[in-house]
mmCIF file of C-alpha atoms in Angstrom:
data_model
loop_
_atom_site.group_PDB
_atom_site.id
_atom_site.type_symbol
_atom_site.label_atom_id
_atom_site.label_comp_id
_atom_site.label_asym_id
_atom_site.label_seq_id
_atom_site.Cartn_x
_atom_site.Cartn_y
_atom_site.Cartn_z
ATOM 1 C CA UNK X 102 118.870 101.204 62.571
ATOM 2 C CA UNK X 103 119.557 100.499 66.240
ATOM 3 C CA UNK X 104 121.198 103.841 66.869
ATOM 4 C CA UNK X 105 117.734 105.293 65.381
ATOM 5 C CA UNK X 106 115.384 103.202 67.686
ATOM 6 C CA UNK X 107 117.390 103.538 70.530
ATOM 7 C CA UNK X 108 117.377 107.615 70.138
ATOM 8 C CA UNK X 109 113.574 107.894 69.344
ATOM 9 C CA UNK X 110 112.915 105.053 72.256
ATOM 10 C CA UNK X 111 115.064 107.307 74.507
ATOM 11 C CA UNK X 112 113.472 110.995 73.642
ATOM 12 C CA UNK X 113 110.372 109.324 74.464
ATOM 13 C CA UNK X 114 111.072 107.849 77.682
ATOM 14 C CA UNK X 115 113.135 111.149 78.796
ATOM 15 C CA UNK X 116 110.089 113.363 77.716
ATOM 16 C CA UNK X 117 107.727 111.008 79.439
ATOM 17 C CA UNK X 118 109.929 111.473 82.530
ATOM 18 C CA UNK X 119 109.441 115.087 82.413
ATOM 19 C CA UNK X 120 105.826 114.990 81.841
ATOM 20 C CA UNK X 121 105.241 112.737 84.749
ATOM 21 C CA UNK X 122 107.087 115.785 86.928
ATOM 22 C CA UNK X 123 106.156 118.679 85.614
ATOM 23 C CA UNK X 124 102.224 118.102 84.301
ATOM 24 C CA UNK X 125 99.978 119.964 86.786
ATOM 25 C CA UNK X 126 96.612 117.240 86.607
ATOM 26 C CA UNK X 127 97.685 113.828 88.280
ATOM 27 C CA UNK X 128 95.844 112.230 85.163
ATOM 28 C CA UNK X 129 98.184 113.610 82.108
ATOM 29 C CA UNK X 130 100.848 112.708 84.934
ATOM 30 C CA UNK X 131 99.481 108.670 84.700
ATOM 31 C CA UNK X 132 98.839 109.213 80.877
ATOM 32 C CA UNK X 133 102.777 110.285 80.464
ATOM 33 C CA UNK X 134 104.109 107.721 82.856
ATOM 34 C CA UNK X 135 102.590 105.413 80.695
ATOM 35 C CA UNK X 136 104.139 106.951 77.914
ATOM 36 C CA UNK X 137 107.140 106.254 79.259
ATOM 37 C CA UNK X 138 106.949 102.827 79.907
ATOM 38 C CA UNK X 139 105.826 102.061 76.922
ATOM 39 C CA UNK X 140 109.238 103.937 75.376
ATOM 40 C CA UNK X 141 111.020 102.040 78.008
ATOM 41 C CA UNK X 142 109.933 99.067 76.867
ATOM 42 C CA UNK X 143 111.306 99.669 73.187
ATOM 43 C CA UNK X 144 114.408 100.427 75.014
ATOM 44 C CA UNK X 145 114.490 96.610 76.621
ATOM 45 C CA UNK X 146 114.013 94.892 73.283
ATOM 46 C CA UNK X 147 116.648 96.405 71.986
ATOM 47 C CA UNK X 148 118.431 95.209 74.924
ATOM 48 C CA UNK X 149 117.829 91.736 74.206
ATOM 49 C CA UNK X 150 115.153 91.496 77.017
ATOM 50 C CA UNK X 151 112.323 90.613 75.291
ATOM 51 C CA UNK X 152 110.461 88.929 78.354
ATOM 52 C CA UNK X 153 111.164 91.954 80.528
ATOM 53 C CA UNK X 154 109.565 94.123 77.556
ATOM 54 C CA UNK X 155 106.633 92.090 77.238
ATOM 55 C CA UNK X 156 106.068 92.099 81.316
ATOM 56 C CA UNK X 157 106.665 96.003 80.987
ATOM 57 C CA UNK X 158 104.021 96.046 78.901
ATOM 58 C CA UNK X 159 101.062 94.050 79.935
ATOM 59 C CA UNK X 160 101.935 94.206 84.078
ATOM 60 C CA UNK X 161 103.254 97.772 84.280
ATOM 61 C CA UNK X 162 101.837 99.676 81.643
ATOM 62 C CA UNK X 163 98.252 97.613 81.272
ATOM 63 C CA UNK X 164 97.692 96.498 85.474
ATOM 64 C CA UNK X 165 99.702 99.355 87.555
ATOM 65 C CA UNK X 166 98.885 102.550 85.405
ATOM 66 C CA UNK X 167 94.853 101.342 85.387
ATOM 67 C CA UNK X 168 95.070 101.182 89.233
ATOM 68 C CA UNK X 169 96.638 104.653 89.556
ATOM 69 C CA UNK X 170 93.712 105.714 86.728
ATOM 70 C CA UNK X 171 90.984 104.272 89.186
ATOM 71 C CA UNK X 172 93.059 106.107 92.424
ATOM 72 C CA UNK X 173 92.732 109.270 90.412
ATOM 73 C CA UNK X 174 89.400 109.384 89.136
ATOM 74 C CA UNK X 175 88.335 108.325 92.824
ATOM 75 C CA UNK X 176 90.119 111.012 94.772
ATOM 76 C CA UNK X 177 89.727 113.631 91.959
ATOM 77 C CA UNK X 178 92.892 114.647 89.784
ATOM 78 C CA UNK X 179 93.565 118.578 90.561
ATOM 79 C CA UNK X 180 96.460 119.316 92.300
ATOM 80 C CA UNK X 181 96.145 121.655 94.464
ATOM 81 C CA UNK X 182 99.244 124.133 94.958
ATOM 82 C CA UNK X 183 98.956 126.263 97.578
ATOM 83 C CA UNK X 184 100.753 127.583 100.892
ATOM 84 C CA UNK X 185 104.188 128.971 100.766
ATOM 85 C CA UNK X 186 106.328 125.378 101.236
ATOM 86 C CA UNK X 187 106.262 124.697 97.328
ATOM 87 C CA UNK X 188 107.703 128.327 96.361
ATOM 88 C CA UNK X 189 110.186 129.087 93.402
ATOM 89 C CA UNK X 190 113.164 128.520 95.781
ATOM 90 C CA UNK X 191 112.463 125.152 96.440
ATOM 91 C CA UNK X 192 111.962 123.933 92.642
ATOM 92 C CA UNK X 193 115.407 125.428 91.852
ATOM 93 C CA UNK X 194 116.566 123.389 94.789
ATOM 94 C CA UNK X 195 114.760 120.104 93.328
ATOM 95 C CA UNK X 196 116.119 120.898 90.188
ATOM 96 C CA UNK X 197 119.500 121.791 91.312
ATOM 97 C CA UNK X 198 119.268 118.289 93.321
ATOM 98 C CA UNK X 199 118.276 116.721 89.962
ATOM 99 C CA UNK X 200 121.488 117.724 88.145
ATOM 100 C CA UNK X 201 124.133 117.135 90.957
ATOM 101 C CA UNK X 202 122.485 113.512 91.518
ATOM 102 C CA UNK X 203 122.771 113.208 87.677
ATOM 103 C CA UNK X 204 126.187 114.250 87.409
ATOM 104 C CA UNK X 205 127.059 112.096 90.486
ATOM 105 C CA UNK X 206 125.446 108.924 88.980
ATOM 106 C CA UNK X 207 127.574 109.569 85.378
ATOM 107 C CA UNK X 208 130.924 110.167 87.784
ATOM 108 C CA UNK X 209 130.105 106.539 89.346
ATOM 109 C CA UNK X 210 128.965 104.635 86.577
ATOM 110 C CA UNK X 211 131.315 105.573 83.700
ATOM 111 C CA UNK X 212 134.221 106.863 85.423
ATOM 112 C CA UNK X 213 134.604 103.116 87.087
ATOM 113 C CA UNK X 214 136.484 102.269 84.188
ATOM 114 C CA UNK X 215 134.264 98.967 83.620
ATOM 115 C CA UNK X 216 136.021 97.144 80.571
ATOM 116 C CA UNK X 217 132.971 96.479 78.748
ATOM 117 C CA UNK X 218 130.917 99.632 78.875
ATOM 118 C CA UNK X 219 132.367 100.810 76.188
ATOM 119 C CA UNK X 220 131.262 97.019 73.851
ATOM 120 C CA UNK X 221 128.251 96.265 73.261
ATOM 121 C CA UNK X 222 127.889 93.558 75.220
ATOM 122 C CA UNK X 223 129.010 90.019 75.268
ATOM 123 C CA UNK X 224 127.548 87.673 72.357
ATOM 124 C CA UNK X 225 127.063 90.533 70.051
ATOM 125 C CA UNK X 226 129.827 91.834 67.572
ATOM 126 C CA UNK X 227 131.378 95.242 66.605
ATOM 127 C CA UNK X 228 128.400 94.972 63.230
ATOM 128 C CA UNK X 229 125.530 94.360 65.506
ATOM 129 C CA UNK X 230 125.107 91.042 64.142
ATOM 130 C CA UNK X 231 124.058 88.058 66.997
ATOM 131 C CA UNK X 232 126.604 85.083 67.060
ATOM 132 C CA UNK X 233 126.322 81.513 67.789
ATOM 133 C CA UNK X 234 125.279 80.907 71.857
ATOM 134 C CA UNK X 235 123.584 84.341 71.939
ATOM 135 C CA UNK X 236 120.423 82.586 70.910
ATOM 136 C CA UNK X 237 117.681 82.191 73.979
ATOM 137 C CA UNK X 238 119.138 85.339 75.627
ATOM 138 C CA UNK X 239 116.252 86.943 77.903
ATOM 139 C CA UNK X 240 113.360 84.569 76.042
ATOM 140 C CA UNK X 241 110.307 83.360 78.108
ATOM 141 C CA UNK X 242 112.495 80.554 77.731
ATOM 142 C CA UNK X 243 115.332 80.971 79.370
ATOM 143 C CA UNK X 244 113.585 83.293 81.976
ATOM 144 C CA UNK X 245 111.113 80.278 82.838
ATOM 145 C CA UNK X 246 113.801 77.881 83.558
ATOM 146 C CA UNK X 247 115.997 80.233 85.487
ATOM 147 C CA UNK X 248 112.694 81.269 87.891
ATOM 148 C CA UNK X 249 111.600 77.701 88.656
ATOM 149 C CA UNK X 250 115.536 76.263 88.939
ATOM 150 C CA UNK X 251 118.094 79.049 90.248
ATOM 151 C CA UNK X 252 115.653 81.953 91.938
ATOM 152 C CA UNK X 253 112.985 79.445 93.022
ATOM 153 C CA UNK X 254 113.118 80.904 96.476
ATOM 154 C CA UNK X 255 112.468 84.400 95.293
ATOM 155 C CA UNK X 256 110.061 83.478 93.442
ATOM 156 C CA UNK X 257 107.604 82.012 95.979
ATOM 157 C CA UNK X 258 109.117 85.021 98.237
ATOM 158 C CA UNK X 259 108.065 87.527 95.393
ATOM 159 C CA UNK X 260 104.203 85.573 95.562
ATOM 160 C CA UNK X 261 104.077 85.625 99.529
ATOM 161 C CA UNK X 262 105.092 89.489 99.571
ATOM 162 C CA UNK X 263 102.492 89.776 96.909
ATOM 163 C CA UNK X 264 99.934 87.956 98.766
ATOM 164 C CA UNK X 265 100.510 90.251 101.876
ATOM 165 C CA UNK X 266 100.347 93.713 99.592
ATOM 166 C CA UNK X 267 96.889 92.725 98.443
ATOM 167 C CA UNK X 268 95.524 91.701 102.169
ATOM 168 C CA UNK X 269 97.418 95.093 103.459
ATOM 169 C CA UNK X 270 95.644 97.078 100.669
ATOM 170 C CA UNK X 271 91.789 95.374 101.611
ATOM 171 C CA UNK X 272 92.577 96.187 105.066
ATOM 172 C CA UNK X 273 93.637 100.150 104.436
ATOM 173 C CA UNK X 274 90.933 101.233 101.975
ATOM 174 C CA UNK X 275 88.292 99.206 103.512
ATOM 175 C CA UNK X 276 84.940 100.294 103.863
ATOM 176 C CA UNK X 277 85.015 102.712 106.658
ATOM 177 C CA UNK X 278 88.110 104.929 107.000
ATOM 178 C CA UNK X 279 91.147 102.022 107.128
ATOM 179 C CA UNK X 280 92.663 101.050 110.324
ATOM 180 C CA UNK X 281 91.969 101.674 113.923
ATOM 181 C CA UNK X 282 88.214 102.806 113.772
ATOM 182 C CA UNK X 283 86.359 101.555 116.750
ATOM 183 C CA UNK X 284 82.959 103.202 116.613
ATOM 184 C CA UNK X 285 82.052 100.425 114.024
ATOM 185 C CA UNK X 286 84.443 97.540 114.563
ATOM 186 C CA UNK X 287 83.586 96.536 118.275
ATOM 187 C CA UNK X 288 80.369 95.042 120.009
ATOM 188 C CA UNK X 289 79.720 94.911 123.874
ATOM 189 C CA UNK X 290 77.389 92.933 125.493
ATOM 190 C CA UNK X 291 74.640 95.348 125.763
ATOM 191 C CA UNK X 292 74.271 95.972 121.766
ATOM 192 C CA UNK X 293 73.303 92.051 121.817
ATOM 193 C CA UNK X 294 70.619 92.256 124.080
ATOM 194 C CA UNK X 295 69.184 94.783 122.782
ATOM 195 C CA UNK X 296 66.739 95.250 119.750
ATOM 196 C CA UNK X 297 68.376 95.759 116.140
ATOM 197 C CA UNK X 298 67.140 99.017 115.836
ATOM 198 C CA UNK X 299 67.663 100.962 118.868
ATOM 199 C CA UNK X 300 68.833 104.686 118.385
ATOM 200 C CA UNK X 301 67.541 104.417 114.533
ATOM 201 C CA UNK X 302 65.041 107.109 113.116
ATOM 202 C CA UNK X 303 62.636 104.540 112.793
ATOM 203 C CA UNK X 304 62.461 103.869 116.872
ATOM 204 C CA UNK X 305 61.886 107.724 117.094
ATOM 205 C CA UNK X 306 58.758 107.546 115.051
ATOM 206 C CA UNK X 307 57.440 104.975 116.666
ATOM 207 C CA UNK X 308 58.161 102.295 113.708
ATOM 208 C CA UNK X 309 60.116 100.035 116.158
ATOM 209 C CA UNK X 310 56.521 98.243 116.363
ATOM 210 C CA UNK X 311 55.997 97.444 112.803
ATOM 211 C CA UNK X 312 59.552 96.598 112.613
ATOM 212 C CA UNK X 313 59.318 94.304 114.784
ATOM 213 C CA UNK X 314 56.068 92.269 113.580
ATOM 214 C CA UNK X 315 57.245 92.608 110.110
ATOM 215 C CA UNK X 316 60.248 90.640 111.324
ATOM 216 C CA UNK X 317 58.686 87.935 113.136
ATOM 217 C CA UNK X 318 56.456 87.748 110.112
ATOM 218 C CA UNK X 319 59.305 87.146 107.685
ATOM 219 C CA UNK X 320 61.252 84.733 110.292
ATOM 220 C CA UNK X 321 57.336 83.105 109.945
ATOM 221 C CA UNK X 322 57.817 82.947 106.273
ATOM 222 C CA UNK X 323 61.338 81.185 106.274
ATOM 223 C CA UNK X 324 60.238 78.367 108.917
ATOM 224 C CA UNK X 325 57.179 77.459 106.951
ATOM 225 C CA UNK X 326 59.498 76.922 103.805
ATOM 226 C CA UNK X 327 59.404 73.363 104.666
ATOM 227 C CA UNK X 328 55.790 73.000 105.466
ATOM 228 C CA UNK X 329 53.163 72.566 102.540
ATOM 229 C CA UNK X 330 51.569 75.925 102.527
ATOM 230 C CA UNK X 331 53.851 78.641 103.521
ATOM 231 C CA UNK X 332 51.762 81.298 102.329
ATOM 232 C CA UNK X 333 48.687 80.639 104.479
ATOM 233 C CA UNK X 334 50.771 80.388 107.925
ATOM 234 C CA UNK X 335 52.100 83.427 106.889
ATOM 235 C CA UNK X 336 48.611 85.213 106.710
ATOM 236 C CA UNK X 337 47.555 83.724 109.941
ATOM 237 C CA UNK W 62 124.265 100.969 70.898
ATOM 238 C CA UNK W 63 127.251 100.815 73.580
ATOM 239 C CA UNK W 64 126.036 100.220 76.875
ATOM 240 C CA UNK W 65 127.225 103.423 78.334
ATOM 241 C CA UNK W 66 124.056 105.185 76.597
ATOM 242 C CA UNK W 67 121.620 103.230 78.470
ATOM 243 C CA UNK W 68 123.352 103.632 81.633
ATOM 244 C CA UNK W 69 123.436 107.796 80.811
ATOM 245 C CA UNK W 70 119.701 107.642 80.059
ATOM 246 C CA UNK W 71 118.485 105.628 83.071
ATOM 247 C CA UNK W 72 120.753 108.017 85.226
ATOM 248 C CA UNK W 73 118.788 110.628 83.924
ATOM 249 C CA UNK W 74 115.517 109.140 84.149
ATOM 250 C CA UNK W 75 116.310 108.285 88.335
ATOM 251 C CA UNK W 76 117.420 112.193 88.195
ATOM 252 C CA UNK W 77 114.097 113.363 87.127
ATOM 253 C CA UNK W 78 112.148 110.983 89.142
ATOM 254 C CA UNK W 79 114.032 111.986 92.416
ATOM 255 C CA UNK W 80 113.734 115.843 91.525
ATOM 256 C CA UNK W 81 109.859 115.261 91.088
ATOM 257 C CA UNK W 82 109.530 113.500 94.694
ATOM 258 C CA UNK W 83 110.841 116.803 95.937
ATOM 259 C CA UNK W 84 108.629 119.050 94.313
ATOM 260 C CA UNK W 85 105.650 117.770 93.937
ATOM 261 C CA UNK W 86 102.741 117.532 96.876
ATOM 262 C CA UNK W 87 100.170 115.074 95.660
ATOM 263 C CA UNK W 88 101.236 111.580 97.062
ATOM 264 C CA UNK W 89 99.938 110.005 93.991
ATOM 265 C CA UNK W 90 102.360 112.082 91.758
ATOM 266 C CA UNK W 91 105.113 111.081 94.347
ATOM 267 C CA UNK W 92 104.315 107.443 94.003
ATOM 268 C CA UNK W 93 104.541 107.912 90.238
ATOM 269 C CA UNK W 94 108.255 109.754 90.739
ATOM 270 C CA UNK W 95 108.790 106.749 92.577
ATOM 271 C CA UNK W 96 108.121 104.402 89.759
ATOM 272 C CA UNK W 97 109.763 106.677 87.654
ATOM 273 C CA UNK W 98 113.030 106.019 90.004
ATOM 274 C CA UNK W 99 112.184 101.875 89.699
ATOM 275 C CA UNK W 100 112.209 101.646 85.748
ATOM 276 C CA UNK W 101 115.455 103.737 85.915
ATOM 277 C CA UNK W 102 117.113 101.060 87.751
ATOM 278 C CA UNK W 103 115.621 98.452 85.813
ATOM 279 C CA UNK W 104 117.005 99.975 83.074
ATOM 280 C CA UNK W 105 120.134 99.978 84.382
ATOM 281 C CA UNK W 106 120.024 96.170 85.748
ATOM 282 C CA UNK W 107 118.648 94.906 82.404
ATOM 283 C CA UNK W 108 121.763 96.842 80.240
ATOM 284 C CA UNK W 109 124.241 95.555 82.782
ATOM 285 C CA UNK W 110 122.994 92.192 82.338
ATOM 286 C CA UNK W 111 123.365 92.484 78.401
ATOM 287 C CA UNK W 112 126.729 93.452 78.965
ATOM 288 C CA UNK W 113 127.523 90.467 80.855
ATOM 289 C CA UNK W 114 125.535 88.186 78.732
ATOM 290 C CA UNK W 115 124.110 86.844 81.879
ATOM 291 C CA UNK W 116 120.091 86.398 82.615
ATOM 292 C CA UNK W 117 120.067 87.197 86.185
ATOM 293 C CA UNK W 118 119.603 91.065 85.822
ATOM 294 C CA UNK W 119 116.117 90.270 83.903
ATOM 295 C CA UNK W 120 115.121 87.866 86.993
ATOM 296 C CA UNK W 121 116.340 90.674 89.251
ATOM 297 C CA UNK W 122 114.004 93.437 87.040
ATOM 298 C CA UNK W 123 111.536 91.548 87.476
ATOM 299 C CA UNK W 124 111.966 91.234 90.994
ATOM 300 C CA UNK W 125 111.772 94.979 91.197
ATOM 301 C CA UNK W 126 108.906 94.643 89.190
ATOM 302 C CA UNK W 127 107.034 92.904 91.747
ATOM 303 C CA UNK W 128 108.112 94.758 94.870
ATOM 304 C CA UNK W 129 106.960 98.041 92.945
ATOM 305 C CA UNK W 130 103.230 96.570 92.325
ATOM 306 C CA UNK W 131 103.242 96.030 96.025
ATOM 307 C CA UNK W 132 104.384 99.288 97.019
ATOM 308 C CA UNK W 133 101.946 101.048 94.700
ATOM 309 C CA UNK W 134 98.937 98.625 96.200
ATOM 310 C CA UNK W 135 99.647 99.880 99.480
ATOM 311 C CA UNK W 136 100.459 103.513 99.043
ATOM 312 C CA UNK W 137 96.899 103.397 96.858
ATOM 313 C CA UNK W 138 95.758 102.068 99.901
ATOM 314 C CA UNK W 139 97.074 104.351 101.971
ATOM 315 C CA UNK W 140 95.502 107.201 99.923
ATOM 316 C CA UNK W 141 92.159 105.535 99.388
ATOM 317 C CA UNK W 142 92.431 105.641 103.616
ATOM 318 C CA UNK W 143 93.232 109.203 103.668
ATOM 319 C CA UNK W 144 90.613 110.043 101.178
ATOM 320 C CA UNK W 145 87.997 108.591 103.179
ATOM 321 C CA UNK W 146 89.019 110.537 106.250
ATOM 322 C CA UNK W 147 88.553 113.878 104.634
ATOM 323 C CA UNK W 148 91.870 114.449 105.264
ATOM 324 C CA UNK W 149 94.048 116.877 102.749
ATOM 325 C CA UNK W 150 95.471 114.619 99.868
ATOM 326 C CA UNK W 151 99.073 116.795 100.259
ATOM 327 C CA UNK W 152 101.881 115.567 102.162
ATOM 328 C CA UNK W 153 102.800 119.028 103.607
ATOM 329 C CA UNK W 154 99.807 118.968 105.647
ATOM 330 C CA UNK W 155 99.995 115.093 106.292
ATOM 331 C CA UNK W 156 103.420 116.119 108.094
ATOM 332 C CA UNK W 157 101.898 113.778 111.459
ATOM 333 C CA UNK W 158 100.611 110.415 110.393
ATOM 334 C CA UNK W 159 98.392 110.667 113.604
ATOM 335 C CA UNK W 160 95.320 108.440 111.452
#
């Protein structure tokens, strides 16, 4: 049953993988990613990890991917391939990188001759079948307690870093063009004294006038708030 | 399942991801390679930490976890930026982060 899950989990998260590369629109790319995720999540249950799974989930495949969905649909989702840099050569040489990096990874991971790669892991036995102590492995539980007692420090670390990534992301993608534009961020001492709509359309056709008594009309408006009759002040 | 499977599939999964930052232009599908290359390693942190019987490789997933939210939230950021600027969304033509 295991072998089964673990197979189907695994084709899943492998052809996500590939979809993620090789899907022309950046929107089936974030659709297959999620895919993925999702697969890879099956794949952490069955590793016993069922708080990782459930963070996977909700955080990864719920949060992150709805971002990137919102990043997409803002800048528009067609790649655009052009220009001779991304020929044929250079996706063989991706590719080609692909496999040697793959075949380098297997070399270093199972030809370290780690004693327990081979088990199935400590707690379980040869039939699959969980023993006494392997109970609380990887719960909310256990994860809880371990966060607030033996990676307390990370964990406020992990909140201050997280604090800073949302300020740094206001900042970029604020309202006008991210950082270092000064046509709109600085004032000198001459845009005070003058009036509030110098060098707009409405000075140019002579509205600056009405502007102007409509304004002292309103201010008119708020100071007789107080007073008993703000209407007739207002008409005066 | 022996725990050599899990290793062989996350090695694959950080193979693709890394073979996709290379090709691919759009920064957004580069960020997504990137996460691609994350999960791979989380899969391989959360199997090692089965094998050991030992919680620490979930609290250190998770920590990954975290550190990859921020690192999308900025590179969206960044994007969002260069979207605003009318510059190209490709990073052969972003070769000069000039702003």
């Amino acid at each position: 049953m295991a072998e089964v899950v673990f197979f189907l989990a695994a084709l899943g998260a492998l052809a996500g993988a590939v979809g993620t590369v090789a899907l022309r629109n950046p929107f089936y790319s974030v659709l297959a990613l999620v895919g993925h995720l999702i697969s890879l999540a099956l794949l952490f249950l069955l590793l016993r990890a069922e708080f990782v799974a459930a963070a996977q989930v909700v955080v990864y495949a719920g949060a992150v991917m709805v971002l990137y969905m919102f990043v997409v649909a803002y800048v528009g989702g067609t790649d655009i391939q052009v220009g001779p840099l991304n020929s044929r050569t250079t996706t063989a040489g991706a590719i080609l990188f692909g496999l040697v990096l793959f075949i380098e990874l297997t070399i270093a991971i199972l030809g370290t001759g780690l004693k327990a790669l081979g088990t199935e892991g400590v707690g379980i036995g040869a039939d699959g079948v969980a023993r006494a102590g392997d109970a609380g492995f990887g719960t909310p539980e256990q994860i809880g307690e371990l966060l607030l007692t033996k990676f307390l420090l990370p964990f406020e670390l992990a909140s201050f870093l997280l604090l800073i990534a949302a300020v740094g992301a206001v900042t970029l993608a604020r309202r006008r063009g991210g950082l270092g534009d000064p046509s709109g961020s600085t004032i000198t001492p001459l845009d005070l004294l003058r009036p509030r709509h110098t060098g707009t359309m409405a000075e140019g056709v002579g509205g600056s006038r009405r502007i102007t008594s409509q304004e002292q009309e309103q201010e008119g408006v708020e100071a007789g708030v107080t007073s008993v009759r703000p209407d007739d002040e207002g008409k005066e | 399942m022996a725990i050599e499977w899990y290793l062989v599939v996350s090695a694959l999964i950080f193979s693709i991801g890394a073979g996709g930052v290379m090709t691919r232009r759009n920064p957004l599908v580069i960020l997504l390679c990137l996460e691609l290359m994350l999960n791979s390693a989380n899969l391989a942190l959360i199997a090692f930490s089965r094998m050991h019987g030992n919680a620490d490789g979930q609290i250190f997933a998770i920590m990954v976890m975290v550190v990859a939210a921020c690192e999308v939230c900025i590179g969206l950021g960044v994007i969002v930026a260069l979207y605003r600027r009318r510059l190209p969304i490709d990073v052969d033509e972003l070769r000069e982060l000039q702003g």
